[in-house]
Amino acid sequence: MRIDLVAIVVEDYDRAIEFFTGALGFELVEDSPSLTNDGRPKRWVMVRPPGGETGILLARADGEHQAAVVGEQFAGRVGLFLRVDDFDAAHARMTAAGVEFVTAPRTEPYGRIAVFLDIAGNRWDLLGPA
């Protein structure tokens, strides 16, 4: 068993793709036309970190209820965790790409950490070795 995908509700497919592939360095795995359950057009957009197994489905908000959770999927808590081998290099690259870090890097018993926001406003931990 494994977790294959995690969905993030976003406002716009193309801006989300640009953020995840450009600022975070993820791979665009799939971007295909699809249909909602009631037959309206949508896209099936999946990204993932290079070499990663679990992907992120970028799901455009459909309706007011979904639009209301953009950036609040985890109720203001960190809900996603991006582990990197070289914390300082990843932090510098992401900062240069315009990623908004809401905490300064710090060292914890489990490694180096800094909290950043994705394109939707969800909080992530950038994690690396101590």
XYZ file of C-alpha atoms in Angstrom:
130
model
C 0.000 0.000 0.000
C 1.095 3.581 -0.606
C -0.315 7.055 -0.908
C -0.290 7.865 -4.617
C -1.680 11.417 -4.725
C -2.594 14.281 -2.448
C -4.884 17.014 -3.822
C -4.314 20.727 -3.362
C -7.171 23.026 -4.327
C -5.843 25.956 -6.370
C -7.350 28.971 -8.097
C -5.648 28.507 -11.465
C -3.984 25.495 -13.090
C -1.303 27.355 -15.013
C -0.156 29.560 -12.122
C -0.017 26.490 -9.867
C 2.007 24.529 -12.444
C 4.409 27.462 -12.770
C 4.872 27.661 -8.996
C 5.406 23.944 -8.422
C 7.676 23.360 -11.426
C 9.498 26.685 -11.376
C 9.786 27.801 -7.764
C 9.824 24.355 -6.162
C 11.518 22.415 -8.970
C 8.846 19.691 -9.204
C 8.204 17.711 -12.380
C 4.977 18.097 -14.333
C 3.886 14.455 -14.560
C 0.551 14.933 -16.316
C -1.663 17.701 -17.660
C -4.611 16.137 -19.458
C -8.128 17.264 -20.319
C -10.757 15.634 -18.136
C -14.372 16.048 -17.051
C -16.022 16.756 -13.718
C -18.477 14.190 -12.368
C -21.295 16.146 -14.002
C -19.530 16.417 -17.387
C -17.940 19.880 -17.309
C -14.373 20.293 -18.618
C -11.453 20.329 -16.196
C -7.811 19.236 -16.264
C -6.025 16.381 -14.541
C -2.777 18.046 -13.425
C -0.205 16.139 -11.407
C 3.224 17.283 -10.203
C 5.801 15.637 -7.960
C 9.311 16.203 -6.668
C 12.049 14.717 -8.863
C 12.492 11.078 -7.882
C 9.425 11.191 -5.623
C 6.681 8.601 -5.675
C 3.750 10.534 -4.223
C 2.284 13.152 -6.523
C 0.222 16.258 -5.926
C -2.987 16.673 -7.870
C -3.536 20.356 -8.584
C -7.323 20.635 -8.465
C -8.884 23.909 -9.593
C -11.563 25.107 -7.181
C -15.025 24.285 -8.507
C -17.668 26.464 -6.887
C -17.828 28.714 -3.846
C -17.327 25.954 -1.268
C -14.055 24.797 -2.815
C -12.888 28.355 -3.507
C -13.299 29.098 0.204
C -10.708 26.456 1.170
C -7.968 27.590 -1.217
C -4.984 28.135 1.069
C -6.838 26.874 4.137
C -6.887 23.135 3.517
C -5.018 22.534 6.764
C -6.733 25.234 8.857
C -3.585 27.368 9.033
C -1.331 24.508 10.142
C 1.567 23.015 8.244
C 0.006 20.217 6.246
C 2.689 19.246 3.751
C 6.367 18.440 4.229
C 9.082 18.737 1.579
C 12.280 16.912 2.526
C 15.491 17.896 0.743
C 19.078 16.640 0.968
C 20.660 20.120 0.940
C 18.527 22.441 3.042
C 20.584 25.609 2.541
C 20.734 25.229 -1.240
C 16.994 24.488 -1.494
C 16.118 27.401 0.786
C 18.313 29.796 -1.216
C 16.927 28.596 -4.572
C 13.317 28.814 -3.383
C 13.845 32.262 -1.863
C 15.406 33.500 -5.117
C 12.381 32.097 -6.987
C 10.030 34.175 -4.836
C 8.745 31.515 -2.437
C 7.417 33.178 0.711
C 8.969 31.799 3.881
C 6.981 32.657 7.008
C 9.645 31.448 9.451
C 13.400 31.761 9.418
C 15.396 28.538 9.115
C 16.044 26.856 12.439
C 17.499 23.596 13.693
C 15.356 21.084 15.566
C 16.281 17.601 16.830
C 14.867 16.126 13.590
C 16.730 18.520 11.262
C 16.697 21.958 9.656
C 13.263 23.469 9.073
C 11.550 26.562 7.660
C 7.861 27.096 6.925
C 6.813 28.381 3.498
C 3.572 29.070 1.648
C 2.581 27.452 -1.619
C 0.797 29.275 -4.468
C -2.558 28.729 -2.717
C -1.332 29.871 0.708
C -1.049 26.429 2.330
C 1.785 26.033 4.840
C 4.620 23.586 4.160
C 7.710 22.583 6.100
C 10.956 22.588 4.166
C 12.968 19.896 5.958
C 16.599 18.938 5.672
C 19.308 17.212 7.664
C 20.669 18.977 10.751
